[in-house]
mmCIF file of C-alpha atoms and ligand atoms in Angstrom:
data_model
loop_
_atom_site.group_PDB
_atom_site.id
_atom_site.type_symbol
_atom_site.label_atom_id
_atom_site.label_comp_id
_atom_site.label_asym_id
_atom_site.label_seq_id
_atom_site.Cartn_x
_atom_site.Cartn_y
_atom_site.Cartn_z
ATOM 1 C CA MET A 1 1.560 -15.416 6.821
ATOM 2 C CA SER A 2 1.618 -12.853 9.644
ATOM 3 C CA ASP A 3 0.682 -9.206 9.140
ATOM 4 C CA PRO A 4 4.256 -7.956 9.847
ATOM 5 C CA GLU A 5 5.653 -10.451 7.313
ATOM 6 C CA LEU A 6 3.167 -9.329 4.665
ATOM 7 C CA LEU A 7 3.918 -5.683 5.467
ATOM 8 C CA LYS A 8 7.620 -6.366 4.970
ATOM 9 C CA ARG A 9 6.841 -7.616 1.453
ATOM 10 C CA ALA A 10 4.795 -4.464 0.820
ATOM 11 C CA ALA A 11 7.625 -2.239 2.072
ATOM 12 C CA GLU A 12 10.067 -4.031 -0.243
ATOM 13 C CA ALA A 13 7.681 -3.585 -3.194
ATOM 14 C CA LYS A 14 7.473 0.130 -2.345
ATOM 15 C CA GLU A 15 11.131 0.429 -3.304
ATOM 16 C CA MET A 16 10.112 -0.317 -6.911
ATOM 17 C CA ALA A 17 7.561 2.526 -7.011
ATOM 18 C CA TYR A 18 7.757 4.879 -9.971
ATOM 19 C CA ALA A 19 6.459 8.131 -8.480
ATOM 20 C CA PRO A 20 8.348 11.067 -10.023
ATOM 21 C CA TYR A 21 5.297 13.374 -9.935
ATOM 22 C CA SER A 22 3.923 12.920 -6.434
ATOM 23 C CA GLY A 23 7.029 11.574 -4.719
ATOM 24 C CA TYR A 24 4.601 9.390 -2.762
ATOM 25 C CA ARG A 25 5.673 5.768 -2.942
ATOM 26 C CA VAL A 26 3.292 2.897 -2.261
ATOM 27 C CA GLY A 27 3.894 -0.845 -2.082
ATOM 28 C CA ALA A 28 1.288 -3.584 -1.802
ATOM 29 C CA ALA A 29 1.529 -7.274 -0.980
ATOM 30 C CA LEU A 30 -1.520 -9.380 -1.776
ATOM 31 C CA LEU A 31 -1.872 -12.697 0.058
ATOM 32 C CA CYS A 32 -3.774 -15.262 -1.992
ATOM 33 C CA ASN A 33 -5.676 -18.162 -0.479
ATOM 34 C CA ASP A 34 -3.161 -20.591 -2.008
ATOM 35 C CA GLY A 35 -0.527 -18.989 0.254
ATOM 36 C CA SER A 36 1.288 -17.123 -2.488
ATOM 37 C CA VAL A 37 2.032 -13.397 -2.309
ATOM 38 C CA VAL A 38 1.814 -11.044 -5.282
ATOM 39 C CA THR A 39 3.328 -7.590 -4.905
ATOM 40 C CA GLY A 40 2.743 -4.283 -6.637
ATOM 41 C CA CYS A 41 3.834 -0.657 -6.551
ATOM 42 C CA ASN A 42 2.421 2.594 -7.836
ATOM 43 C CA VAL A 43 3.393 3.436 -11.398
ATOM 44 C CA GLU A 44 2.789 7.078 -12.269
ATOM 45 C CA ASN A 45 2.428 8.658 -15.680
ATOM 46 C CA ILE A 46 2.855 12.153 -17.117
ATOM 47 C CA SER A 47 -0.803 11.826 -18.137
ATOM 48 C CA PHE A 48 -1.812 11.649 -14.478
ATOM 49 C CA GLY A 49 -5.022 9.694 -15.060
ATOM 50 C CA ALA A 50 -2.954 6.819 -16.424
ATOM 51 C CA THR A 51 -1.325 6.306 -13.023
ATOM 52 C CA ILE A 52 -1.744 2.847 -11.513
ATOM 53 C CA CYS A 53 -1.985 2.407 -7.744
ATOM 54 C CA ALA A 54 0.094 -0.227 -5.976
ATOM 55 C CA GLU A 55 -2.970 -2.242 -4.920
ATOM 56 C CA ARG A 56 -4.379 -2.415 -8.434
ATOM 57 C CA CYS A 57 -0.953 -3.335 -9.768
ATOM 58 C CA ALA A 58 -0.839 -6.307 -7.381
ATOM 59 C CA VAL A 59 -4.408 -7.433 -8.094
ATOM 60 C CA VAL A 60 -3.998 -7.239 -11.869
ATOM 61 C CA LYS A 61 -0.711 -9.131 -11.680
ATOM 62 C CA ALA A 62 -2.403 -11.841 -9.594
ATOM 63 C CA VAL A 63 -5.445 -12.214 -11.854
ATOM 64 C CA SER A 64 -3.167 -12.370 -14.894
ATOM 65 C CA GLU A 65 -1.414 -15.312 -13.220
ATOM 66 C CA GLY A 66 -4.713 -17.148 -12.696
ATOM 67 C CA LYS A 67 -5.169 -16.141 -9.040
ATOM 68 C CA ARG A 68 -8.536 -14.706 -8.002
ATOM 69 C CA ASP A 69 -8.937 -15.949 -4.477
ATOM 70 C CA PHE A 70 -7.599 -13.353 -2.052
ATOM 71 C CA LYS A 71 -7.207 -13.243 1.734
ATOM 72 C CA LYS A 72 -5.640 -9.894 2.575
ATOM 73 C CA ILE A 73 -3.493 -7.056 1.290
ATOM 74 C CA ALA A 74 -0.781 -5.105 3.070
ATOM 75 C CA ILE A 75 -0.188 -1.520 2.002
ATOM 76 C CA SER A 76 2.970 0.391 2.859
ATOM 77 C CA VAL A 77 3.346 4.085 2.022
ATOM 78 C CA SER A 78 6.259 6.507 2.114
ATOM 79 C CA GLY A 79 4.338 9.079 4.165
ATOM 80 C CA ASP A 80 4.073 9.464 7.945
ATOM 81 C CA GLU A 81 0.306 8.943 7.837
ATOM 82 C CA ILE A 82 -1.161 5.480 7.451
ATOM 83 C CA GLY A 83 -2.130 4.882 3.811
ATOM 84 C CA PHE A 84 -5.644 3.773 2.968
ATOM 85 C CA PRO A 85 -6.644 2.288 -0.389
ATOM 86 C CA CYS A 86 -8.350 4.686 -2.797
ATOM 87 C CA GLY A 87 -11.920 4.127 -3.939
ATOM 88 C CA ILE A 88 -10.973 2.639 -7.292
ATOM 89 C CA CYS A 89 -8.747 0.049 -5.601
ATOM 90 C CA ARG A 90 -11.511 -0.825 -3.121
ATOM 91 C CA GLN A 91 -13.891 -1.342 -6.038
ATOM 92 C CA LEU A 92 -11.416 -3.517 -7.937
ATOM 93 C CA ILE A 93 -10.709 -5.668 -4.896
ATOM 94 C CA SER A 94 -14.424 -6.089 -4.166
ATOM 95 C CA GLU A 95 -14.780 -7.741 -7.593
ATOM 96 C CA PHE A 96 -12.746 -10.683 -6.296
ATOM 97 C CA ALA A 97 -12.834 -10.596 -2.493
ATOM 98 C CA LYS A 98 -15.457 -11.312 0.156
ATOM 99 C CA GLY A 99 -16.422 -8.989 3.010
ATOM 100 C CA ASP A 100 -13.959 -10.587 5.422
ATOM 101 C CA PHE A 101 -10.984 -9.760 3.166
ATOM 102 C CA GLU A 102 -8.512 -7.715 5.210
ATOM 103 C CA PHE A 103 -6.552 -4.543 4.560
ATOM 104 C CA VAL A 104 -3.383 -4.028 6.597
ATOM 105 C CA CYS A 105 -2.673 -0.322 6.152
ATOM 106 C CA ALA A 106 0.715 1.039 7.236
ATOM 107 C CA ASN A 107 2.835 4.173 7.250
ATOM 108 C CA ASN A 108 6.570 4.521 6.698
ATOM 109 C CA LYS A 109 7.343 3.418 10.254
ATOM 110 C CA GLY A 110 5.480 0.147 9.961
ATOM 111 C CA GLU A 111 2.634 1.292 12.233
ATOM 112 C CA PHE A 112 -0.552 -0.236 10.908
ATOM 113 C CA LYS A 113 -4.316 -0.484 11.251
ATOM 114 C CA LYS A 114 -6.519 -3.297 9.986
ATOM 115 C CA PHE A 115 -9.895 -3.149 8.298
ATOM 116 C CA THR A 116 -12.142 -5.590 6.512
ATOM 117 C CA LEU A 117 -13.489 -4.999 3.041
ATOM 118 C CA SER A 118 -16.963 -4.693 4.591
ATOM 119 C CA GLN A 119 -15.688 -1.801 6.690
ATOM 120 C CA LEU A 120 -13.947 0.039 3.866
ATOM 121 C CA MET A 121 -16.454 -0.705 1.101
ATOM 122 C CA PRO A 122 -19.967 -0.819 2.548
ATOM 123 C CA HIS A 123 -22.737 -0.800 -0.035
ATOM 124 C CA GLY A 124 -20.333 -1.212 -2.948
ATOM 125 C CA PHE A 125 -21.573 -1.609 -6.494
ATOM 126 C CA TYR A 126 -22.779 -5.122 -7.180
ATOM 127 C CA SER A 127 -25.158 -6.389 -9.805
ATOM 128 C CA ASN A 128 -26.103 -9.454 -11.782
ATOM 129 C CA LEU A 129 -24.270 -8.154 -14.840
ATOM 130 C CA LYS A 130 -21.811 -11.054 -14.869
ATOM 131 C CA LYS A 131 -22.285 -13.252 -17.906
ATOM 132 C CA GLU A 132 -21.506 -16.919 -17.970
ATOM 133 C CA THR A 133 -18.179 -17.411 -19.716
ATOM 134 C CA ASN A 134 -15.587 -20.134 -19.810
ATOM 135 C CA ASN A 135 -13.448 -18.430 -17.214
ATOM 136 C CA GLY A 136 -15.573 -15.717 -15.586
HETATM 137 N N1 THU B 201 -1.747 5.579 -4.669
HETATM 138 C C1 THU B 201 -1.653 4.227 -4.518
HETATM 139 O O1 THU B 201 -0.699 3.588 -4.983
HETATM 140 N N2 THU B 201 -2.643 3.594 -3.832
HETATM 141 C C2 THU B 201 -3.732 4.206 -3.297
HETATM 142 O O2 THU B 201 -4.627 3.540 -2.808
HETATM 143 C C3 THU B 201 -3.817 5.659 -3.296
HETATM 144 C C4 THU B 201 -2.846 6.368 -4.164
HETATM 145 C C5 THU B 201 -0.687 6.279 -5.419
HETATM 146 C C6 THU B 201 -1.128 6.851 -6.729
HETATM 147 C C7 THU B 201 -0.125 7.970 -6.934
HETATM 148 O O3 THU B 201 1.006 7.436 -7.573
HETATM 149 C C8 THU B 201 0.252 8.384 -5.519
HETATM 150 O O4 THU B 201 -0.199 7.358 -4.666
HETATM 151 C C9 THU B 201 -0.337 9.701 -5.095
HETATM 152 O O5 THU B 201 -1.695 9.725 -5.256
#
């Protein structure tokens, strides 16, 4: 799937954003290696720390559907400036994605810049904490 096509899915997902506190709407479209696309939007909460970003929404939806193999994510924001993923979202994505995973980061006009996970998350937190489980 092309970057503009994936961005279109992200822009559509942005319409579902629940952002009554910031007014800043974000949509994400996550392309999995099986070719499927899982979308997400930001979901805010009156207890601000409970807010979920669009990227994390998409990743959690995907993992809950048995998908863990990701290729790239498009991010579309309601602001004029290109939207970059926050640190928590970078960390969550790095749990599942390799360094060549791509971020397609766009503004409200569809202008975008691309980065790899290696570029946006150098020296992330990794360890050998993972335990052998049936599905881990
Ligand atoms: N937000 C995202 O959805 N993704 C990010 O990577 C950064 C921030 C949302 C959270 C909140 O609803 C709004 O943008 C303002 O911070």
